Amino acid sequence: MRFETERPASWQTCLACGHEMTETDPHPRCRSCGGLLEIRHRAPDLTPAELLRRFTERRGHGSGATASGVWRFREVVLPSAETVISHPEGNTPLLHRPSLDRWTGAGNLLLKHEGHNPTGSFKDRGMTVGVTQARRIGATAVACASTGNTSASLAAYASQAGMAALVLVPAEGIALGKLAQSLAYGARTLLVRGDFDDCLRLAEEASAKLGVYLLNSINPFRLEGQKTIVLELLQQLFWQAPDWIVLPAGNLGNTSAFGKALREAREWGLISSMPRLAAVQAAGAAPFARSFDEGFTRRHTVKADTVATAIRIGDPASYDRAVRAIRETDGVVLTADDAELLDAKAAVDASGVGCEPASAASVAGVRQLIRRGLMDPAQQAVAVLTGHILKDPGILLRYHRETEPRPAGANRPVEIDATLGSIEAVLRAATPVSP
Ligand code: F0G
């Protein structure tokens, strides 16, 4: 439908054909052409200074939805939401570790650690909005396909909202922590004999036929929540935009959300310069990088294969939105192979920060930007760490305990008899550990 009278606070627009739908239409795609939807908001009726003052006042608030690092920005996320399902989430730290400056070659690399969210990944920021929207439209059951983090987050928020949750994950290759979370929070968990791309196809079909509300990042409300990663990091930098924002890319929901956040922040006067986005794919799951290298003249799909199971995706759903995000931010798309990802992860882990394998793509990406001369070391970069170190304990234990030959950074545990002498023997044999 097209609105004839005054615009409501928010509505949905199809990126492909321009068709408009109400904010409460539960259809996951455009009803006219099946294209991807985007939420549009009427420009806030506050001046930029007033808006920023509100965001500042709410920061550090102790309770209720205002304590959330998502709902703090509600005027530009979902202004008409009244009752929200919030953990709360967000309020993640912006960290600096000199060892990672040395490792990447950057002068002052900041890490936005989204692993500090309630279920250990950035997905909670999108899920609080997605499940809030599900409640608003009267859904009683929600579903998603996932490589593991979306399902963990959906399971937690659905349980908080009292809704049934159905999650579809690849039977092989979901990280242990993520599967455990989905089971623990009570989601009906289907281990699909196939990959993520099969799961997503099936989840879309099931939601259309079985009437459950789809909460993959195809759902545009999820992206409204994920925009707040960017808004919050800009707020932490006192609204002085960094030169680069670097993030891992799989299904391309986050890349799209970041582009939208930056576009709106510029349009609404919250920032005066546009950071460049660098989206980093695993080399074995890099259809978007391939399209970027060809000037986005063709969309590609691949059979994905990488140790970073979170981004083992061969047919990214948010392709069209992400192309726009890269174009509008003069962005780049890079790839990092599994060895680079694991090296970057080892560097992040050894700095005391820690992250899951896919998250390290952003730090590997910063190193590449510097080495390829795309980024000057004096420029400011923020690398987003998307998930917590304990999401994938299997890969950690393999790396430290089992891999032969022993990787340079392996920290082998030592089994001993229960005697002081055994400890002394270990200490005598130990080579000094460098900080
Ligand atoms: N990092 C982590 C830790 C993820 O879990 C994901 C995606 C990404 C990066 C990539 O983000 O898909 O928006 O480009 N995980 C999804 C899931 C696919 O099901 O949990 P994206």
Short mmCIF file of C-alpha atoms and ligand atoms in Angstrom, two decimals:
data_model
loop_
_atom_site.label_atom_id
_atom_site.label_comp_id
_atom_site.label_asym_id
_atom_site.label_seq_id
_atom_site.Cartn_x
_atom_site.Cartn_y
_atom_site.Cartn_z
CA MET A 1 0.00 0.00 0.00
CA ARG A 2 1.06 3.63 -0.45
CA PHE A 3 0.22 6.14 2.24
CA GLU A 4 -1.99 8.97 1.00
CA THR A 5 -2.22 10.94 4.23
CA GLU A 6 0.44 11.93 6.72
CA ARG A 7 3.18 9.35 7.17
CA PRO A 8 3.03 7.16 10.26
CA ALA A 9 6.13 7.08 12.48
CA SER A 10 7.49 4.01 10.64
CA TRP A 11 6.57 1.79 7.70
CA GLN A 12 8.13 -0.91 5.50
CA THR A 13 9.39 -0.33 1.95
CA CYS A 14 10.53 -2.88 -0.60
CA LEU A 15 14.06 -2.16 -1.76
CA ALA A 16 13.40 -3.81 -5.14
CA CYS A 17 10.08 -2.31 -6.26
CA GLY A 18 9.27 0.47 -3.78
CA HIS A 19 6.02 -1.16 -2.61
CA GLU A 20 5.08 0.05 0.87
CA MET A 21 3.61 -1.98 3.73
CA THR A 22 2.44 -1.00 7.20
CA GLU A 23 4.75 -1.34 10.15
CA THR A 24 2.66 -4.21 11.53
CA ASP A 25 2.45 -6.29 8.35
CA PRO A 26 3.93 -9.66 9.44
CA HIS A 27 5.01 -10.73 5.94
CA PRO A 28 8.81 -11.27 5.93
CA ARG A 29 9.22 -10.09 2.33
CA CYS A 30 7.54 -7.64 -0.07
CA ARG A 31 3.98 -8.81 -0.75
CA SER A 32 4.20 -7.53 -4.29
CA CYS A 33 7.55 -8.83 -5.63
CA GLY A 34 9.13 -10.90 -2.83
CA GLY A 35 12.02 -8.40 -2.44
CA LEU A 36 13.76 -7.45 0.80
CA LEU A 37 12.01 -4.97 3.05
CA GLU A 38 13.47 -2.01 4.87
CA ILE A 39 11.98 -0.07 7.78
CA ARG A 40 11.65 3.64 7.10
CA HIS A 41 11.11 6.16 9.87
CA ARG A 42 9.75 9.66 9.60
CA ALA A 43 12.69 11.96 10.42
CA PRO A 44 12.67 12.50 14.21
CA ASP A 45 10.85 15.70 15.16
CA LEU A 46 13.76 16.69 17.40
CA THR A 47 16.84 18.65 16.42
CA PRO A 48 20.08 16.63 16.27
CA ALA A 49 21.23 18.34 19.49
CA GLU A 50 17.98 17.40 21.29
CA LEU A 51 18.21 13.83 20.06
CA LEU A 52 21.81 13.49 21.21
CA ARG A 53 20.92 15.01 24.59
CA ARG A 54 18.24 12.32 25.06
CA PHE A 55 20.66 9.54 24.13
CA THR A 56 23.20 10.95 26.59
CA GLU A 57 20.69 11.29 29.44
CA ARG A 58 19.63 7.67 29.10
CA ARG A 59 23.17 6.31 29.04
CA GLY A 60 24.08 4.52 32.24
CA HIS A 61 20.40 4.39 33.27
CA GLY A 62 19.94 1.63 35.81
CA SER A 63 16.66 -0.14 35.03
CA GLY A 64 13.89 -0.88 32.56
CA ALA A 65 14.12 -0.60 28.80
CA THR A 66 16.07 2.65 29.04
CA ALA A 67 18.96 0.62 30.49
CA SER A 68 19.19 -1.18 27.14
CA GLY A 69 21.84 -0.13 24.65
CA VAL A 70 19.22 -0.72 21.96
CA TRP A 71 16.15 1.03 23.38
CA ARG A 72 18.24 4.00 24.49
CA PHE A 73 18.07 4.92 20.80
CA ARG A 74 14.36 4.13 20.45
CA GLU A 75 13.50 7.27 18.42
CA VAL A 76 15.58 5.89 15.54
CA VAL A 77 14.95 2.17 16.15
CA LEU A 78 11.22 1.66 16.62
CA PRO A 79 9.60 4.84 17.94
CA SER A 80 6.08 3.38 18.18
CA ALA A 81 7.03 0.37 20.35
CA GLU A 82 5.44 0.76 23.78
CA THR A 83 6.12 -2.49 25.63
CA VAL A 84 9.45 -4.04 24.77
CA ILE A 85 11.03 -7.44 25.44
CA SER A 86 14.45 -6.46 26.72
CA HIS A 87 17.05 -8.35 28.74
CA PRO A 88 18.50 -5.57 28.66
CA GLU A 89 21.15 -5.82 25.96
CA GLY A 90 23.89 -3.68 24.40
CA ASN A 91 26.10 -1.36 26.48
CA THR A 92 29.09 -3.30 25.20
CA PRO A 93 32.62 -2.00 25.77
CA LEU A 94 34.95 -0.29 23.33
CA LEU A 95 38.36 -1.76 24.13
CA HIS A 96 41.94 -0.92 23.26
CA ARG A 97 44.81 -3.42 23.50
CA PRO A 98 48.33 -2.28 22.49
CA SER A 99 49.23 -5.86 21.51
CA LEU A 100 46.55 -5.74 18.81
CA ASP A 101 47.86 -2.42 17.51
CA ARG A 102 51.21 -4.18 17.13
CA TRP A 103 49.64 -7.25 15.52
CA THR A 104 47.55 -5.33 12.97
CA GLY A 105 49.90 -2.37 12.43
CA ALA A 106 47.11 0.08 13.28
CA GLY A 107 47.92 3.11 15.40
CA ASN A 108 44.91 2.94 17.71
CA LEU A 109 42.57 0.05 17.01
CA LEU A 110 39.37 -0.06 19.03
CA LEU A 111 37.37 -3.25 19.54
CA LYS A 112 33.60 -3.07 19.96
CA HIS A 113 32.97 -6.31 21.84
CA GLU A 114 29.47 -7.55 21.09
CA GLY A 115 30.27 -10.82 22.85
CA HIS A 116 29.34 -8.95 26.04
CA ASN A 117 25.64 -9.16 25.15
CA PRO A 118 23.35 -11.38 27.28
CA THR A 119 23.59 -14.47 25.07
CA GLY A 120 27.14 -13.70 23.99
CA SER A 121 26.67 -12.21 20.52
CA PHE A 122 25.40 -9.12 18.68
CA LYS A 123 22.26 -11.02 17.74
CA ASP A 124 20.57 -9.91 20.98
CA ARG A 125 20.39 -6.35 19.67
CA GLY A 126 18.30 -7.45 16.71
CA MET A 127 16.36 -10.02 18.66
CA THR A 128 15.02 -7.60 21.30
CA VAL A 129 13.43 -5.62 18.45
CA GLY A 130 12.35 -8.70 16.47
CA VAL A 131 10.65 -10.36 19.43
CA THR A 132 9.10 -7.05 20.51
CA GLN A 133 7.64 -6.78 17.01
CA ALA A 134 6.47 -10.41 17.14
CA ARG A 135 4.56 -9.59 20.33
CA ARG A 136 3.06 -6.44 18.75
CA ILE A 137 1.62 -8.37 15.82
CA GLY A 138 0.25 -11.10 18.08
CA ALA A 139 2.61 -13.93 17.05
CA THR A 140 2.58 -16.95 19.35
CA ALA A 141 5.48 -18.80 17.71
CA VAL A 142 8.73 -17.59 16.17
CA ALA A 143 11.33 -19.35 14.02
CA CYS A 144 14.76 -18.94 12.50
CA ALA A 145 17.50 -20.74 10.62
CA SER A 146 20.89 -20.23 12.14
CA THR A 147 24.57 -21.07 12.27
CA GLY A 148 24.07 -20.91 16.05
CA ASN A 149 24.06 -17.40 17.47
CA THR A 150 20.72 -16.24 16.10
CA SER A 151 19.14 -19.44 17.42
CA ALA A 152 20.67 -18.97 20.89
CA SER A 153 19.38 -15.41 20.99
CA LEU A 154 15.94 -16.25 19.60
CA ALA A 155 15.60 -19.06 22.13
CA ALA A 156 16.34 -16.71 25.04
CA TYR A 157 14.11 -13.83 23.96
CA ALA A 158 11.21 -16.08 22.92
CA SER A 159 11.36 -17.73 26.30
CA GLN A 160 11.28 -14.33 28.03
CA ALA A 161 8.25 -13.36 25.90
CA GLY A 162 6.47 -16.67 26.54
CA MET A 163 6.46 -17.66 22.86
CA ALA A 164 7.22 -21.01 21.29
CA ALA A 165 10.53 -21.01 19.42
CA LEU A 166 11.55 -23.22 16.52
CA VAL A 167 15.17 -23.20 15.36
CA LEU A 168 16.77 -24.90 12.37
CA VAL A 169 20.54 -25.40 12.53
CA PRO A 170 22.98 -27.46 10.46
CA ALA A 171 23.36 -30.92 12.04
CA GLU A 172 27.11 -30.73 11.39
CA GLY A 173 29.20 -27.75 12.34
CA ILE A 174 27.21 -25.79 14.89
CA ALA A 175 29.52 -24.66 17.71
CA LEU A 176 28.98 -26.41 21.03
CA GLY A 177 28.18 -23.35 23.15
CA LYS A 178 25.50 -22.18 20.74
CA LEU A 179 23.73 -25.53 20.50
CA ALA A 180 23.84 -25.85 24.28
CA GLN A 181 22.23 -22.41 24.69
CA SER A 182 19.39 -23.15 22.29
CA LEU A 183 18.56 -26.37 24.17
CA ALA A 184 18.90 -24.75 27.59
CA TYR A 185 16.62 -21.80 26.77
CA GLY A 186 14.00 -24.27 25.61
CA ALA A 187 13.74 -23.81 21.83
CA ARG A 188 12.50 -26.72 19.73
CA THR A 189 15.82 -27.42 18.03
CA LEU A 190 15.94 -29.15 14.65
CA LEU A 191 19.31 -30.48 13.48
CA VAL A 192 18.95 -30.27 9.71
CA ARG A 193 20.99 -32.63 7.54
CA GLY A 194 22.24 -29.83 5.31
CA ASP A 195 24.04 -26.49 5.54
CA PHE A 196 22.87 -23.06 6.70
CA ASP A 197 21.60 -22.17 3.23
CA ASP A 198 19.35 -25.28 3.32
CA CYS A 199 18.15 -24.30 6.80
CA LEU A 200 17.22 -20.78 5.69
CA ARG A 201 15.30 -21.98 2.64
CA LEU A 202 13.41 -24.41 4.83
CA ALA A 203 12.73 -21.84 7.57
CA GLU A 204 11.25 -19.39 5.05
CA GLU A 205 9.04 -22.12 3.62
CA ALA A 206 7.95 -23.27 7.06
CA SER A 207 7.13 -19.76 8.23
CA ALA A 208 4.99 -19.13 5.12
CA LYS A 209 3.13 -22.46 5.34
CA LEU A 210 2.93 -22.96 9.10
CA GLY A 211 2.26 -19.37 10.17
CA VAL A 212 5.21 -18.87 12.51
CA TYR A 213 6.86 -15.43 12.54
CA LEU A 214 10.27 -15.53 10.84
CA LEU A 215 13.07 -13.88 12.79
CA ASN A 216 16.05 -14.28 10.48
CA SER A 217 17.77 -11.07 9.45
CA ILE A 218 15.59 -11.06 6.34
CA ASN A 219 13.17 -9.59 8.90
CA PRO A 220 13.85 -5.85 8.70
CA PHE A 221 13.06 -5.25 12.39
CA ARG A 222 16.14 -7.28 13.36
CA LEU A 223 18.30 -4.83 11.44
CA GLU A 224 16.81 -1.84 13.28
CA GLY A 225 18.18 -3.31 16.50
CA GLN A 226 21.55 -4.17 15.00
CA LYS A 227 21.95 -0.54 13.87
CA THR A 228 22.59 0.31 17.51
CA ILE A 229 26.03 -1.35 17.41
CA VAL A 230 27.03 1.61 15.25
CA LEU A 231 25.00 4.19 17.18
CA GLU A 232 26.46 3.05 20.48
CA LEU A 233 30.05 3.08 19.22
CA LEU A 234 29.50 6.57 17.77
CA GLN A 235 28.15 7.68 21.14
CA GLN A 236 31.22 6.19 22.87
CA LEU A 237 33.35 8.26 20.47
CA PHE A 238 31.33 11.41 21.30
CA TRP A 239 29.80 11.31 17.80
CA GLN A 240 33.16 11.77 16.09
CA ALA A 241 32.92 9.10 13.41
CA PRO A 242 35.94 6.80 13.01
CA ASP A 243 37.57 6.44 9.58
CA TRP A 244 36.80 2.72 9.31
CA ILE A 245 34.34 0.24 10.81
CA VAL A 246 35.40 -3.34 10.15
CA LEU A 247 33.10 -6.34 10.63
CA PRO A 248 32.76 -10.03 9.77
CA ALA A 249 30.22 -10.78 7.04
CA GLY A 250 28.13 -13.91 6.50
CA ASN A 251 24.44 -13.54 5.75
CA LEU A 252 25.08 -9.76 5.38
CA GLY A 253 22.45 -8.62 7.89
CA ASN A 254 24.97 -6.70 9.93
CA THR A 255 26.67 -5.11 6.93
CA SER A 256 23.21 -3.90 5.85
CA ALA A 257 22.31 -2.66 9.33
CA PHE A 258 25.60 -0.75 9.63
CA GLY A 259 25.07 0.94 6.27
CA LYS A 260 21.55 1.98 7.25
CA ALA A 261 22.68 3.28 10.65
CA LEU A 262 25.37 5.43 9.05
CA ARG A 263 23.08 6.70 6.29
CA GLU A 264 20.43 7.76 8.81
CA ALA A 265 22.95 9.18 11.29
CA ARG A 266 24.28 11.41 8.49
CA GLU A 267 20.81 12.31 7.21
CA TRP A 268 19.56 13.24 10.67
CA GLY A 269 22.62 15.30 11.56
CA LEU A 270 24.13 13.01 14.22
CA ILE A 271 27.51 12.72 12.43
CA SER A 272 29.20 14.91 9.86
CA SER A 273 31.52 12.42 8.17
CA MET A 274 30.90 8.92 6.85
CA PRO A 275 33.15 6.06 8.04
CA ARG A 276 34.12 3.47 5.45
CA LEU A 277 32.82 -0.05 6.02
CA ALA A 278 35.11 -3.04 5.53
CA ALA A 279 33.14 -6.31 5.46
CA VAL A 280 35.34 -9.39 5.88
CA GLN A 281 34.29 -12.84 4.68
CA ALA A 282 35.96 -16.18 5.25
CA ALA A 283 37.80 -17.09 2.04
CA GLY A 284 35.86 -20.37 1.81
CA ALA A 285 32.53 -18.56 2.11
CA ALA A 286 33.06 -15.38 0.13
CA PRO A 287 30.37 -14.89 -2.53
CA PHE A 288 29.93 -11.23 -1.57
CA ALA A 289 33.67 -10.52 -1.87
CA ARG A 290 33.62 -12.06 -5.32
CA SER A 291 30.75 -9.80 -6.38
CA PHE A 292 32.59 -6.78 -4.91
CA ASP A 293 35.71 -7.64 -6.94
CA GLU A 294 33.51 -7.61 -10.06
CA GLY A 295 31.98 -4.22 -9.22
CA PHE A 296 28.77 -5.89 -8.01
CA THR A 297 27.78 -6.72 -11.56
CA ARG A 298 26.79 -10.28 -10.57
CA ARG A 299 25.47 -12.04 -7.51
CA HIS A 300 27.32 -15.27 -6.65
CA THR A 301 26.57 -18.28 -4.51
CA VAL A 302 29.14 -20.82 -3.30
CA LYS A 303 29.24 -24.06 -1.35
CA ALA A 304 30.60 -22.61 1.88
CA ASP A 305 33.45 -24.14 3.85
CA THR A 306 35.38 -22.52 6.72
CA VAL A 307 36.38 -23.21 10.34
CA ALA A 308 34.40 -20.10 11.28
CA THR A 309 31.04 -21.87 11.39
CA ALA A 310 29.13 -18.66 12.21
CA ILE A 311 29.86 -17.30 8.73
CA ARG A 312 29.76 -20.60 6.79
CA ILE A 313 27.16 -19.17 4.41
CA GLY A 314 27.17 -19.48 0.62
CA ASP A 315 24.05 -17.56 -0.43
CA PRO A 316 23.73 -14.47 1.77
CA ALA A 317 20.13 -13.34 2.13
CA SER A 318 20.72 -9.59 2.58
CA TYR A 319 22.85 -9.23 -0.56
CA ASP A 320 20.93 -6.27 -2.07
CA ARG A 321 20.90 -4.28 1.15
CA ALA A 322 24.59 -4.94 1.72
CA VAL A 323 25.59 -3.81 -1.78
CA ARG A 324 23.95 -0.49 -0.99
CA ALA A 325 25.77 -0.28 2.36
CA ILE A 326 29.19 -0.85 0.75
CA ARG A 327 28.49 1.59 -2.08
CA GLU A 328 27.17 4.36 0.17
CA THR A 329 30.12 4.16 2.57
CA ASP A 330 32.79 3.80 -0.11
CA GLY A 331 33.35 0.46 1.56
CA VAL A 332 35.40 -2.61 0.69
CA VAL A 333 34.86 -6.37 0.98
CA LEU A 334 37.85 -8.50 1.97
CA THR A 335 38.49 -12.19 2.58
CA ALA A 336 40.59 -13.94 5.20
CA ASP A 337 41.50 -17.62 4.91
CA ASP A 338 41.14 -20.03 7.82
CA ALA A 339 44.80 -19.74 8.84
CA GLU A 340 44.50 -15.93 8.98
CA LEU A 341 41.26 -16.19 10.96
CA LEU A 342 42.81 -18.55 13.51
CA ASP A 343 45.95 -16.39 13.81
CA ALA A 344 43.82 -13.30 14.35
CA LYS A 345 41.73 -15.16 16.90
CA ALA A 346 44.85 -16.31 18.73
CA ALA A 347 46.04 -12.67 18.86
CA VAL A 348 42.67 -11.46 20.20
CA ASP A 349 42.53 -14.30 22.73
CA ALA A 350 46.12 -13.77 23.90
CA SER A 351 45.38 -10.06 24.47
CA GLY A 352 42.96 -11.17 27.18
CA VAL A 353 39.93 -10.03 25.18
CA GLY A 354 38.92 -13.26 23.43
CA CYS A 355 36.32 -13.86 20.72
CA GLU A 356 34.82 -16.63 18.63
CA PRO A 357 36.52 -17.56 15.31
CA ALA A 358 34.21 -15.60 12.96
CA SER A 359 34.63 -12.44 15.04
CA ALA A 360 38.37 -12.45 14.44
CA ALA A 361 37.68 -11.75 10.75
CA SER A 362 37.41 -8.08 11.62
CA VAL A 363 40.88 -7.97 13.22
CA ALA A 364 42.35 -9.98 10.32
CA GLY A 365 40.65 -7.41 8.07
CA VAL A 366 42.30 -4.45 9.80
CA ARG A 367 45.72 -6.07 9.31
CA GLN A 368 44.96 -6.48 5.61
CA LEU A 369 43.74 -2.91 5.23
CA ILE A 370 47.06 -1.68 6.63
CA ARG A 371 49.22 -4.13 4.66
CA ARG A 372 47.46 -3.33 1.40
CA GLY A 373 47.80 0.41 1.98
CA LEU A 374 44.05 0.95 2.06
CA MET A 375 44.21 2.31 5.60
CA ASP A 376 46.79 4.66 7.07
CA PRO A 377 47.98 3.58 10.55
CA ALA A 378 47.10 7.06 11.80
CA GLN A 379 43.45 6.54 10.86
CA GLN A 380 40.93 5.44 13.47
CA ALA A 381 39.44 1.98 13.00
CA VAL A 382 36.83 0.16 15.07
CA ALA A 383 36.76 -3.62 14.65
CA VAL A 384 33.56 -5.31 15.76
CA LEU A 385 33.95 -8.56 17.69
CA THR A 386 30.64 -10.27 17.13
CA GLY A 387 30.72 -13.22 19.55
CA HIS A 388 32.13 -14.46 22.86
CA ILE A 389 35.20 -16.68 23.19
CA LEU A 390 33.19 -19.48 24.87
CA LYS A 391 30.76 -19.85 21.98
CA ASP A 392 33.08 -22.34 20.30
CA PRO A 393 35.03 -24.24 22.97
CA GLY A 394 35.56 -27.17 20.59
CA ILE A 395 37.83 -25.21 18.28
CA LEU A 396 39.79 -23.82 21.23
CA LEU A 397 40.46 -27.20 22.77
CA ARG A 398 41.49 -28.65 19.44
CA TYR A 399 43.90 -25.77 18.84
CA HIS A 400 45.47 -25.81 22.32
CA ARG A 401 45.32 -29.50 23.18
CA GLU A 402 45.11 -31.72 20.12
CA THR A 403 46.46 -30.10 16.97
CA GLU A 404 49.66 -31.68 15.56
CA PRO A 405 52.07 -30.20 14.78
CA ARG A 406 51.60 -27.94 17.76
CA PRO A 407 50.57 -24.39 16.61
CA ALA A 408 52.86 -21.55 17.72
CA GLY A 409 50.25 -20.17 20.13
CA ALA A 410 49.15 -23.53 21.60
CA ASN A 411 48.96 -23.50 25.41
CA ARG A 412 49.00 -27.20 26.31
CA PRO A 413 47.51 -28.23 29.66
CA VAL A 414 49.83 -30.50 31.70
CA GLU A 415 48.48 -33.49 33.62
CA ILE A 416 50.33 -34.12 36.90
CA ASP A 417 50.29 -36.32 40.00
CA ALA A 418 48.81 -34.59 43.03
CA THR A 419 52.20 -33.65 44.54
CA LEU A 420 54.12 -30.43 45.06
CA GLY A 421 57.12 -32.05 43.39
CA SER A 422 55.16 -32.41 40.15
CA ILE A 423 54.35 -28.70 40.14
CA GLU A 424 57.99 -27.86 40.78
CA ALA A 425 59.07 -30.11 37.90
CA VAL A 426 56.64 -28.37 35.54
CA LEU A 427 57.79 -24.91 36.63
CA ARG A 428 61.46 -25.88 36.19
CA ALA A 429 60.81 -27.11 32.66
CA ALA A 430 58.60 -24.18 31.66
CA THR A 431 59.84 -21.68 29.12
CA PRO A 432 59.03 -18.10 30.11
CA VAL A 433 55.72 -16.86 28.71
CA SER A 434 55.95 -13.55 26.89
CA PRO A 435 53.24 -11.02 27.78
N1 F0G B 1 29.78 -13.11 13.51
C1 F0G B 1 29.06 -13.99 14.21
C2 F0G B 1 29.58 -14.43 15.54
C3 F0G B 1 27.85 -14.49 13.70
O1 F0G B 1 27.15 -15.37 14.41
C4 F0G B 1 27.41 -14.05 12.42
C5 F0G B 1 26.18 -14.57 11.85
C6 F0G B 1 28.20 -13.12 11.74
C7 F0G B 1 29.38 -12.67 12.31
C8 F0G B 1 27.83 -12.60 10.41
O2 F0G B 1 26.79 -11.68 10.47
O3 F0G B 1 25.18 -12.85 8.99
O4 F0G B 1 24.84 -10.49 9.66
O5 F0G B 1 26.64 -11.10 8.07
N2 F0G B 1 25.48 -15.48 12.35
C9 F0G B 1 24.17 -15.89 11.87
C10 F0G B 1 23.54 -16.88 12.84
C11 F0G B 1 24.12 -16.29 10.47
O6 F0G B 1 22.70 -17.67 12.43
O7 F0G B 1 23.86 -16.83 14.02
P1 F0G B 1 25.80 -11.51 9.22
#
